[in-house]
Coordinates of C-alpha atoms in Angstrom, one line a residue:
Chain A
M1 CA 79.4 -86.0 -48.2
K2 CA 76.5 -83.4 -48.1
I3 CA 77.2 -79.8 -47.7
R4 CA 75.5 -79.6 -44.1
T5 CA 77.3 -82.7 -43.0
M6 CA 80.5 -80.8 -44.4
K7 CA 79.2 -77.5 -42.2
L8 CA 78.5 -79.5 -39.2
L9 CA 82.1 -81.2 -39.3
I10 CA 83.7 -78.0 -39.7
K11 CA 81.6 -76.3 -36.8
E12 CA 82.7 -79.3 -34.7
G13 CA 86.4 -79.1 -35.4
A14 CA 86.4 -75.1 -34.9
Q15 CA 84.8 -75.7 -31.6
N16 CA 87.6 -78.3 -30.8
V17 CA 90.3 -75.7 -31.1
I18 CA 88.2 -73.5 -28.7
K19 CA 87.3 -76.2 -26.0
N20 CA 91.3 -77.6 -25.8
K21 CA 92.5 -74.4 -25.3
L22 CA 96.0 -75.5 -23.6
M23 CA 96.3 -78.0 -26.3
S24 CA 95.5 -75.6 -29.2
F25 CA 97.7 -73.0 -27.7
A26 CA 100.8 -75.5 -27.4
S27 CA 100.1 -76.7 -31.1
I28 CA 99.7 -73.2 -32.2
M29 CA 103.1 -72.0 -30.7
T30 CA 104.9 -74.7 -32.2
V31 CA 103.4 -73.4 -35.8
V32 CA 104.3 -70.0 -35.0
A33 CA 107.9 -71.0 -33.9
T34 CA 108.4 -73.3 -37.0
L35 CA 107.2 -70.5 -39.5
F36 CA 109.1 -67.9 -37.7
F37 CA 112.2 -69.7 -38.6
L38 CA 111.1 -70.4 -41.8
G39 CA 110.5 -67.0 -42.3
I40 CA 113.7 -65.7 -41.0
V41 CA 115.6 -68.1 -43.3
L42 CA 113.5 -67.0 -46.2
L43 CA 114.1 -63.3 -45.8
L44 CA 117.8 -63.9 -45.4
A45 CA 117.9 -65.8 -48.7
V46 CA 116.0 -63.5 -50.5
N47 CA 118.2 -60.5 -49.1
I48 CA 121.1 -62.1 -49.9
S49 CA 120.3 -62.6 -53.5
S50 CA 118.6 -59.2 -54.0
N51 CA 121.8 -57.5 -52.7
I52 CA 124.1 -59.8 -55.0
E53 CA 121.7 -58.9 -58.1
A54 CA 122.1 -54.9 -57.1
M55 CA 125.8 -55.6 -56.8
K56 CA 126.0 -56.9 -60.2
R57 CA 124.0 -54.0 -61.5
D58 CA 126.2 -51.6 -59.9
L59 CA 129.6 -53.5 -61.0
E60 CA 131.4 -51.6 -63.6
I61 CA 134.0 -52.6 -66.2
T62 CA 137.1 -50.6 -65.8
V63 CA 139.2 -50.2 -68.6
F64 CA 142.3 -48.1 -68.7
L65 CA 144.0 -46.9 -71.6
N66 CA 147.8 -46.7 -72.1
V67 CA 149.6 -43.7 -70.5
N68 CA 150.4 -42.6 -74.5
A69 CA 147.2 -43.7 -76.2
T70 CA 146.2 -41.2 -79.0
N71 CA 143.2 -39.2 -79.4
Y72 CA 142.6 -41.7 -82.4
Q73 CA 143.0 -44.9 -80.3
R74 CA 140.6 -43.5 -77.7
E75 CA 138.0 -42.2 -80.3
E76 CA 137.9 -46.1 -81.6
V77 CA 136.9 -47.5 -78.0
V78 CA 134.5 -44.5 -77.6
S79 CA 132.8 -45.5 -81.2
F80 CA 132.7 -49.1 -80.0
L81 CA 131.0 -48.2 -76.7
E82 CA 128.7 -46.1 -78.4
S83 CA 127.6 -48.7 -80.7
K84 CA 127.2 -51.3 -77.9
K85 CA 125.0 -48.7 -76.2
D86 CA 122.9 -48.4 -79.2
A87 CA 122.6 -52.2 -79.7
G88 CA 121.3 -52.3 -75.8
I89 CA 124.2 -54.2 -74.2
I90 CA 125.8 -51.4 -72.5
S91 CA 123.3 -49.4 -70.3
E92 CA 125.9 -46.5 -69.6
Y93 CA 129.6 -45.7 -69.5
R94 CA 131.8 -42.7 -68.2
Y95 CA 135.2 -41.4 -69.5
E96 CA 137.7 -40.0 -67.1
S97 CA 140.6 -37.8 -68.9
K98 CA 144.2 -38.1 -67.4
E99 CA 143.3 -34.7 -65.3
Q100 CA 140.4 -36.0 -63.7
M101 CA 142.1 -39.1 -62.5
Y102 CA 145.1 -37.1 -61.2
Q103 CA 142.8 -35.2 -58.9
N104 CA 141.0 -38.1 -57.8
I105 CA 144.3 -39.8 -56.9
K106 CA 145.3 -36.5 -55.6
E107 CA 142.2 -36.2 -53.2
S108 CA 141.9 -39.7 -52.2
L109 CA 146.0 -39.6 -51.0
N110 CA 145.4 -36.5 -49.0
D111 CA 149.3 -36.0 -48.8
D112 CA 150.8 -34.4 -51.7
S113 CA 154.4 -35.8 -50.9
L114 CA 153.3 -39.4 -51.9
L115 CA 152.4 -38.0 -55.3
E116 CA 156.0 -37.3 -55.9
G117 CA 157.0 -38.3 -59.5
F118 CA 153.3 -38.6 -60.3
T119 CA 152.3 -35.9 -62.7
V120 CA 149.2 -35.4 -65.1
D121 CA 151.5 -37.4 -67.7
N122 CA 151.7 -40.5 -66.1
A123 CA 147.9 -40.6 -65.4
A124 CA 145.9 -42.7 -67.7
E125 CA 142.6 -42.3 -69.5
S126 CA 139.8 -44.4 -68.1
F127 CA 136.2 -45.8 -69.0
Y128 CA 133.6 -47.2 -66.6
I129 CA 131.0 -49.1 -68.1
K130 CA 127.9 -50.6 -66.9
L131 CA 126.1 -53.7 -68.6
V132 CA 122.5 -54.0 -68.9
D133 CA 123.0 -57.8 -68.5
P134 CA 126.2 -58.7 -66.3
N135 CA 126.2 -62.0 -68.0
S136 CA 127.2 -60.4 -71.2
S137 CA 130.6 -59.2 -69.6
D138 CA 133.0 -61.9 -71.0
E139 CA 132.2 -61.0 -74.7
I140 CA 132.7 -57.0 -74.0
I141 CA 135.9 -57.8 -72.1
T142 CA 137.5 -59.7 -75.1
E143 CA 136.3 -57.3 -77.8
L144 CA 137.9 -54.4 -75.8
S145 CA 141.2 -56.2 -75.1
R146 CA 141.6 -56.2 -78.7
F147 CA 141.9 -52.5 -79.1
S148 CA 145.4 -51.3 -79.4
G149 CA 144.7 -48.1 -76.9
V150 CA 143.9 -50.4 -73.9
N151 CA 146.3 -51.2 -71.6
K152 CA 146.8 -55.1 -72.0
D153 CA 148.4 -55.4 -68.5
N154 CA 145.6 -55.2 -66.0
G155 CA 143.9 -52.7 -68.1
I156 CA 140.5 -54.3 -67.5
G157 CA 138.7 -54.8 -64.3
Y158 CA 135.7 -56.7 -63.5
G159 CA 134.6 -57.8 -60.1
K160 CA 132.1 -60.4 -61.5
D161 CA 134.1 -63.5 -61.1
E162 CA 134.4 -62.8 -57.2
L163 CA 130.7 -62.3 -57.1
D164 CA 130.2 -65.4 -58.9
K165 CA 132.0 -67.4 -56.6
L166 CA 130.5 -65.7 -53.4
E167 CA 127.2 -66.6 -55.0
G168 CA 128.4 -70.3 -55.3
I169 CA 129.1 -70.2 -51.8
L170 CA 125.9 -68.8 -50.9
K171 CA 123.9 -71.3 -52.9
V172 CA 125.6 -74.0 -50.8
F173 CA 124.5 -72.3 -47.8
N174 CA 121.0 -72.1 -49.3
Y175 CA 121.1 -75.9 -49.8
I176 CA 122.2 -76.5 -46.3
I177 CA 119.4 -74.1 -45.0
M178 CA 116.6 -76.1 -47.1
A179 CA 117.8 -79.2 -45.3
I180 CA 117.6 -77.9 -41.8
L181 CA 114.2 -76.3 -42.6
A182 CA 112.9 -79.8 -43.9
V183 CA 113.8 -81.4 -40.6
L184 CA 112.2 -78.9 -38.9
M185 CA 109.2 -79.3 -40.8
I186 CA 109.1 -82.8 -40.0
I187 CA 110.0 -81.9 -36.0
S188 CA 107.2 -79.8 -36.1
V189 CA 104.8 -82.2 -37.7
F190 CA 105.4 -84.7 -35.0
L191 CA 105.2 -82.4 -32.4
I192 CA 101.8 -81.0 -33.7
S193 CA 100.7 -84.7 -34.0
N194 CA 101.8 -85.5 -30.7
T195 CA 99.7 -82.7 -29.1
I196 CA 96.6 -83.5 -31.1
R197 CA 97.0 -87.1 -30.3
L198 CA 96.8 -86.1 -26.6
T199 CA 93.4 -84.4 -27.8
V200 CA 92.3 -87.5 -29.8
F201 CA 93.4 -89.8 -26.7
A202 CA 91.2 -87.6 -24.3
R203 CA 88.5 -88.0 -26.9
R204 CA 89.1 -91.8 -27.7
R205 CA 86.0 -92.9 -25.7
Q206 CA 84.0 -90.3 -27.7
I207 CA 85.5 -91.6 -31.1
E208 CA 84.1 -95.2 -29.6
I209 CA 80.9 -94.0 -29.0
M210 CA 80.7 -92.4 -32.6
K211 CA 81.8 -95.6 -34.0
Y212 CA 79.4 -97.8 -32.0
V213 CA 76.5 -95.3 -33.4
G214 CA 77.6 -95.9 -37.0
A215 CA 79.6 -92.9 -37.9
L216 CA 82.1 -93.4 -41.1
D217 CA 85.6 -92.7 -40.4
S218 CA 85.5 -89.8 -42.4
F219 CA 82.9 -88.4 -39.9
I220 CA 85.1 -88.6 -37.2
R221 CA 88.4 -88.0 -38.9
W222 CA 87.4 -84.4 -40.3
P223 CA 86.8 -82.4 -37.2
F224 CA 90.3 -83.1 -36.2
I225 CA 91.6 -82.4 -39.6
V226 CA 89.8 -79.3 -39.5
E227 CA 91.2 -78.4 -36.1
G228 CA 94.8 -79.1 -37.5
L229 CA 94.2 -76.8 -40.2
L230 CA 92.7 -74.1 -37.9
I231 CA 95.5 -74.5 -35.6
G232 CA 98.0 -74.2 -38.8
L233 CA 96.1 -71.0 -39.7
I234 CA 96.0 -69.2 -36.7
G235 CA 99.7 -70.0 -36.1
A236 CA 100.6 -68.7 -39.5
V237 CA 98.8 -65.4 -39.0
L238 CA 100.5 -65.1 -35.5
S239 CA 103.9 -65.8 -37.0
F240 CA 103.5 -63.7 -39.9
F241 CA 102.6 -60.6 -37.5
I242 CA 105.8 -61.4 -35.6
T243 CA 108.0 -62.0 -38.7
S244 CA 107.0 -58.7 -39.9
Q245 CA 107.7 -56.8 -36.8
V246 CA 110.8 -58.3 -36.2
Y247 CA 111.9 -58.0 -39.4
K248 CA 111.1 -54.2 -39.7
W249 CA 112.9 -53.7 -36.6
L250 CA 116.0 -55.3 -38.0
Q251 CA 115.8 -53.9 -41.1
G252 CA 115.8 -50.3 -39.8
F253 CA 118.7 -51.4 -37.2
I254 CA 120.9 -53.0 -39.9
N255 CA 120.4 -50.5 -42.5
G256 CA 121.3 -48.0 -40.3
I257 CA 124.7 -49.7 -39.6
L258 CA 125.0 -50.3 -43.2
V259 CA 124.8 -46.5 -43.9
N260 CA 127.1 -45.8 -40.8
L261 CA 129.8 -48.0 -42.5
K262 CA 129.4 -46.4 -45.6
M263 CA 128.0 -49.7 -47.3
A264 CA 124.8 -48.1 -48.8
T265 CA 124.7 -50.5 -51.7
L266 CA 124.2 -53.4 -49.4
R267 CA 120.6 -52.8 -47.6
I268 CA 118.0 -54.9 -46.1
M269 CA 115.2 -55.0 -48.3
E270 CA 111.5 -53.6 -47.5
F271 CA 109.0 -56.0 -46.0
G272 CA 106.1 -54.6 -48.0
P273 CA 107.1 -56.3 -51.4
V274 CA 107.6 -59.8 -50.0
A275 CA 104.6 -59.7 -47.5
F276 CA 102.0 -61.2 -49.5
R277 CA 104.1 -64.1 -50.7
I278 CA 105.5 -64.6 -47.1
F279 CA 101.9 -64.9 -45.8
M280 CA 100.9 -67.2 -48.1
I281 CA 104.1 -69.3 -47.8
Y282 CA 103.0 -69.2 -43.9
S283 CA 99.5 -70.4 -44.6
I284 CA 100.2 -73.2 -46.8
F285 CA 103.0 -74.6 -44.6
G286 CA 100.9 -74.0 -41.4
M287 CA 98.1 -75.8 -42.7
V288 CA 100.0 -78.3 -44.1
I289 CA 101.7 -79.1 -40.7
G290 CA 98.6 -78.7 -38.7
G291 CA 96.4 -81.1 -41.2
I292 CA 99.3 -84.0 -41.7
G293 CA 99.7 -83.6 -37.8
S294 CA 96.0 -84.1 -37.2
L295 CA 95.6 -86.8 -39.9
L296 CA 98.8 -88.8 -38.0
S297 CA 97.5 -88.9 -34.6
V298 CA 93.7 -89.6 -35.5
R299 CA 94.5 -92.6 -37.9
K300 CA 95.1 -95.3 -35.4
H301 CA 92.4 -94.6 -33.1
L302 CA 89.8 -95.3 -36.1
N303 CA 90.1 -99.3 -35.9
V304 CA 87.5 -99.8 -33.5
Chain B
M1 CA 67.2 -111.0 -38.5
I2 CA 69.9 -112.7 -36.4
R3 CA 71.5 -115.9 -37.0
F4 CA 74.5 -117.7 -35.4
V5 CA 75.8 -120.7 -37.3
D6 CA 78.4 -122.6 -35.3
A7 CA 80.0 -119.3 -34.1
T8 CA 83.0 -119.4 -31.9
K9 CA 84.9 -116.5 -30.6
I10 CA 88.0 -117.4 -28.8
Y11 CA 90.3 -114.5 -27.5
S12 CA 93.7 -113.7 -28.4
N13 CA 94.7 -114.6 -24.5
G14 CA 92.7 -118.0 -25.1
V15 CA 89.8 -117.2 -23.1
I16 CA 86.7 -118.6 -24.7
G17 CA 83.9 -116.1 -25.4
V18 CA 81.4 -118.2 -27.0
K19 CA 81.7 -121.9 -28.3
N20 CA 79.6 -123.3 -31.1
I21 CA 76.7 -121.5 -30.9
T22 CA 74.0 -122.0 -33.4
V23 CA 70.8 -119.8 -32.8
N24 CA 68.2 -118.0 -34.9
I25 CA 66.4 -114.8 -33.4
E26 CA 63.5 -113.8 -35.7
K27 CA 62.0 -110.3 -36.7
G28 CA 60.1 -108.8 -33.6
E29 CA 61.3 -111.0 -31.3
F30 CA 61.9 -109.9 -27.4
V31 CA 64.9 -112.0 -26.3
F32 CA 67.0 -112.2 -23.0
I33 CA 70.3 -113.3 -22.9
I34 CA 71.0 -114.5 -19.4
G35 CA 73.8 -116.2 -17.5
P36 CA 76.7 -115.7 -15.0
S37 CA 79.3 -113.2 -15.3
G38 CA 81.9 -114.5 -17.8
S39 CA 79.2 -117.0 -19.3
G40 CA 79.6 -115.3 -23.1
K41 CA 76.6 -112.9 -22.8
S42 CA 78.6 -109.8 -23.7
T43 CA 80.6 -111.5 -26.5
F44 CA 77.5 -112.6 -28.0
L45 CA 76.2 -109.0 -28.2
K46 CA 79.7 -107.8 -29.3
L47 CA 79.6 -110.4 -32.2
I48 CA 76.2 -108.6 -33.3
M49 CA 77.6 -105.3 -33.5
H50 CA 80.8 -106.3 -35.0
E51 CA 82.7 -105.2 -32.0
E52 CA 84.3 -108.6 -32.4
V53 CA 84.4 -111.1 -35.3
P54 CA 84.1 -114.8 -34.4
T55 CA 87.1 -117.0 -35.0
E56 CA 84.9 -119.8 -36.4
G57 CA 81.4 -120.2 -37.8
E58 CA 78.8 -117.5 -39.5
V59 CA 77.1 -114.7 -37.8
Y60 CA 74.5 -112.8 -39.7
V61 CA 72.8 -109.6 -38.8
N62 CA 70.2 -107.7 -40.7
G63 CA 71.6 -109.2 -44.0
Y64 CA 75.2 -108.4 -43.0
S65 CA 78.1 -111.3 -42.8
V66 CA 79.6 -110.2 -39.8
H67 CA 81.9 -113.0 -40.0
D68 CA 83.3 -111.4 -43.4
M69 CA 82.9 -108.0 -43.8
A70 CA 84.7 -105.0 -45.1
H71 CA 85.9 -102.4 -42.7
S72 CA 83.9 -99.9 -44.6
E73 CA 80.7 -101.8 -44.1
I74 CA 80.8 -101.5 -40.3
P75 CA 79.2 -98.2 -39.7
Y76 CA 76.3 -99.4 -42.0
L77 CA 75.6 -102.4 -39.9
R78 CA 75.8 -100.5 -36.7
R79 CA 73.2 -97.7 -38.1
S80 CA 71.0 -100.9 -38.5
L81 CA 71.2 -101.4 -35.1
G82 CA 70.2 -99.5 -31.7
V83 CA 73.0 -100.0 -29.0
V84 CA 72.4 -99.4 -25.2
F85 CA 75.1 -99.9 -22.9
Q86 CA 75.3 -100.4 -19.2
D87 CA 77.7 -97.3 -19.0
F88 CA 75.2 -95.3 -21.1
R89 CA 78.1 -94.0 -23.4
L90 CA 76.8 -90.6 -23.9
L91 CA 79.2 -87.7 -25.7
P92 CA 79.8 -85.6 -22.7
N93 CA 79.8 -82.3 -24.1
K94 CA 76.7 -82.6 -25.9
T95 CA 73.1 -82.1 -24.4
A96 CA 70.4 -84.7 -24.5
Y97 CA 69.0 -83.6 -27.5
E98 CA 72.3 -83.0 -29.2
N99 CA 73.0 -86.5 -28.3
V100 CA 70.1 -87.9 -30.0
A101 CA 70.4 -85.8 -32.9
F102 CA 74.2 -86.7 -33.3
A103 CA 72.9 -90.3 -34.4
M104 CA 70.7 -88.6 -37.1
Q105 CA 73.8 -86.1 -38.0
I106 CA 75.8 -89.3 -38.8
V107 CA 73.4 -90.8 -41.2
E108 CA 73.2 -87.4 -42.8
A109 CA 69.7 -86.9 -41.9
T110 CA 68.2 -83.1 -42.8
S111 CA 68.2 -80.5 -40.0
R112 CA 63.9 -80.7 -40.6
E113 CA 64.2 -84.5 -40.1
I114 CA 66.5 -84.0 -37.2
R115 CA 64.0 -81.4 -35.6
R116 CA 61.0 -83.5 -36.1
Q117 CA 62.2 -87.0 -34.9
V118 CA 64.4 -86.2 -31.8
P119 CA 61.7 -84.5 -29.8
L120 CA 59.5 -87.5 -30.7
A121 CA 62.1 -90.0 -29.6
L122 CA 62.8 -87.8 -26.4
G123 CA 58.9 -87.6 -25.9
L124 CA 59.0 -91.7 -26.3
V125 CA 61.3 -92.2 -23.6
G126 CA 59.5 -89.7 -21.3
L127 CA 62.6 -87.1 -21.2
S128 CA 61.2 -84.1 -23.2
K129 CA 61.7 -81.9 -20.3
K130 CA 65.1 -82.6 -20.0
A131 CA 66.5 -81.9 -23.8
K132 CA 68.8 -79.3 -22.8
A133 CA 70.3 -81.1 -19.7
Y134 CA 74.2 -82.4 -20.3
P135 CA 74.7 -86.0 -19.4
D136 CA 76.3 -85.1 -16.0
Q137 CA 73.0 -83.1 -15.1
L138 CA 70.9 -86.6 -15.7
S139 CA 70.3 -89.4 -13.1
G140 CA 71.4 -92.7 -14.1
G141 CA 67.7 -93.6 -15.3
E142 CA 67.5 -90.5 -17.4
Q143 CA 70.8 -91.0 -19.1
Q144 CA 69.9 -94.5 -20.0
R145 CA 66.4 -93.3 -21.3
V146 CA 68.5 -90.8 -23.5
V147 CA 70.6 -93.6 -24.7
L148 CA 67.5 -95.4 -25.6
A149 CA 66.2 -92.4 -27.6
R150 CA 69.5 -92.2 -29.5
A151 CA 69.1 -96.0 -30.1
L152 CA 65.7 -95.4 -31.5
V153 CA 65.7 -92.4 -33.4
N154 CA 67.1 -94.1 -36.7
N155 CA 64.2 -96.9 -36.6
P156 CA 66.7 -99.5 -36.3
A157 CA 65.6 -103.0 -36.9
V158 CA 67.2 -104.3 -34.0
L159 CA 68.0 -103.0 -30.4
I160 CA 70.6 -104.4 -28.6
A161 CA 71.0 -103.8 -24.7
D162 CA 74.1 -105.0 -22.6
E163 CA 73.0 -104.9 -19.1
P164 CA 70.8 -101.9 -19.5
T165 CA 69.9 -101.9 -15.8
G166 CA 73.2 -102.9 -14.3
N167 CA 73.6 -99.5 -13.1
L168 CA 70.1 -98.6 -12.0
D169 CA 67.9 -98.9 -9.1
P170 CA 64.9 -101.4 -9.3
K171 CA 62.5 -99.2 -9.9
T172 CA 64.2 -97.5 -12.5
S173 CA 64.9 -100.6 -14.0
I174 CA 61.6 -101.6 -14.8
E175 CA 60.6 -98.4 -16.2
I176 CA 63.5 -99.1 -18.6
M177 CA 62.6 -102.8 -19.3
N178 CA 58.8 -101.6 -19.9
L179 CA 60.3 -99.0 -22.3
L180 CA 61.9 -101.8 -24.1
E181 CA 58.9 -103.8 -24.2
E182 CA 57.2 -100.9 -25.6
I183 CA 59.9 -100.5 -28.2
N184 CA 59.6 -104.2 -28.9
Q185 CA 55.7 -103.8 -29.5
R186 CA 56.6 -101.4 -32.2
G187 CA 58.1 -104.1 -34.3
T188 CA 62.0 -103.8 -33.2
T189 CA 63.7 -106.8 -32.5
V190 CA 64.8 -106.4 -28.9
V191 CA 67.9 -108.4 -27.6
V192 CA 68.9 -107.7 -23.9
A193 CA 71.9 -109.3 -21.9
T194 CA 71.0 -109.2 -18.1
H195 CA 71.4 -111.3 -14.8
E196 CA 68.3 -109.4 -13.3
K197 CA 66.5 -112.2 -12.2
S198 CA 63.2 -110.7 -11.3
I199 CA 62.9 -108.7 -14.6
V200 CA 63.4 -112.0 -16.5
D201 CA 61.0 -113.8 -14.3
S202 CA 58.3 -111.1 -14.6
M203 CA 58.5 -110.6 -18.5
K204 CA 57.7 -114.0 -19.9
K205 CA 60.0 -113.5 -23.0
R206 CA 62.1 -115.8 -24.7
V207 CA 65.1 -116.6 -22.5
I208 CA 68.4 -117.9 -23.9
T209 CA 70.9 -119.3 -21.3
L210 CA 74.6 -119.5 -21.8
E211 CA 77.2 -120.8 -19.7
H212 CA 81.1 -121.1 -20.2
G213 CA 80.1 -119.7 -23.7
E214 CA 77.8 -122.6 -24.7
I215 CA 74.0 -122.1 -25.0
I216 CA 72.4 -124.4 -22.3
S217 CA 68.7 -123.7 -22.6
D218 CA 66.6 -121.6 -25.1
V219 CA 63.0 -121.4 -23.8
K220 CA 60.1 -119.5 -25.0
K221 CA 58.3 -117.5 -22.4
G222 CA 61.1 -118.7 -20.0
S223 CA 62.5 -117.3 -16.6
Y224 CA 65.4 -117.4 -14.9
S225 CA 64.4 -120.1 -12.6
N226 CA 63.8 -122.4 -15.3
E227 CA 67.0 -122.3 -17.1
N228 CA 67.8 -126.1 -16.7

């Protein structure tokens, strides 16, 4: 096909979008709604995984020493941690003495009568360890448990297993959402193909005339495809705008609640960093939906 | 140019379109196809432009075997034909100029060719002044002239007209027929299906008469009256 013919067909398709305002509007709204749902689900998934990652990074291994651990036993642990830090496995660790632990407990209880019988001597020294890679936790935990100074009964705590379980559940949840989205996509392809079918039907006489004058199928088909692609693209841009506004509002709203609930580790991500990716996904999906929709609807009218 | 060899068209509902037609139309001829309604005139033309395919027999048009043709070949057959319909069939959202230009855009003519040929074609049919009018702003006769211009603009070897004057008054009908004759004199083969007795009689052209789908007469310089 020659370039001037392509230009002509693209122009024709663009004019169709404008001439069939009502149909175009209906199709564009279908795209907007589909992509909006897609976007919200995507953003939800991104937020969940980013929060889980953040929680993993914040996760600490807690190691309590025996109440009667000696200085030597403590230094053994310290030098082990230092060597792991030098090896780049531990990002940081923090030590709490018996006194600090006693103070912490005292402060958190707020009522001295509960502390009765609990003295500084009953408190244990502890370490709080952050890992560079949360996945190396098992190894570190096994090695730590070999030290004689470390409390063998519940002396080592780490929440990763629980997080992994949560992540597993969320993964299943993700798959379900993907399936729902796939169905949604198919539905919107049919909705759009139906709307465009109406415009094709309105123009079937025109198509017939074009065929009698000797137009190739591609010559008839392309303006409709261009129309579908344009509808998809316009829908994508609109939907992107709506999504970004709704998301930003939700972000402020939910983050406010999280702060009030003192759950500041959990937070809704900024829109900016994912904006481009979302825009690309919207454009591609919008044009695919629109293009396939119009292809489906024009196909059967070509056999004249 | 156009050759039917024992061609039969029976529609899926059992209606006979044409039956055992064998006919030869040479280059440069002007032929009337006449007969009462349902005699097979339209089917005859539809077979030429591959709107229908013969159920039996062979149809050759401009070197294409219409009875045995790939779907992808059809546009090229139609480009070798200029077609005029009783109900005009202009694109309603395009001006007269654009309608004629459209036939050239389809064959991927350059815009320079289009700018040169379209005014020539509109001039030939006497519609230069109405180039910018839309079909609904034109009279029936004017619309049919646009159709003629569209049919001519690519210099087809054959021009087919199905009741071209069916929706026109007698005076305009004569004008359109005169145009068809003019086109014929430039070397284009013209095939016209009609039941306008007076026109057929006055023009003294070859007349093929159909009845019940069969050719009952084929007369050079014939008329409606000498059909038997």
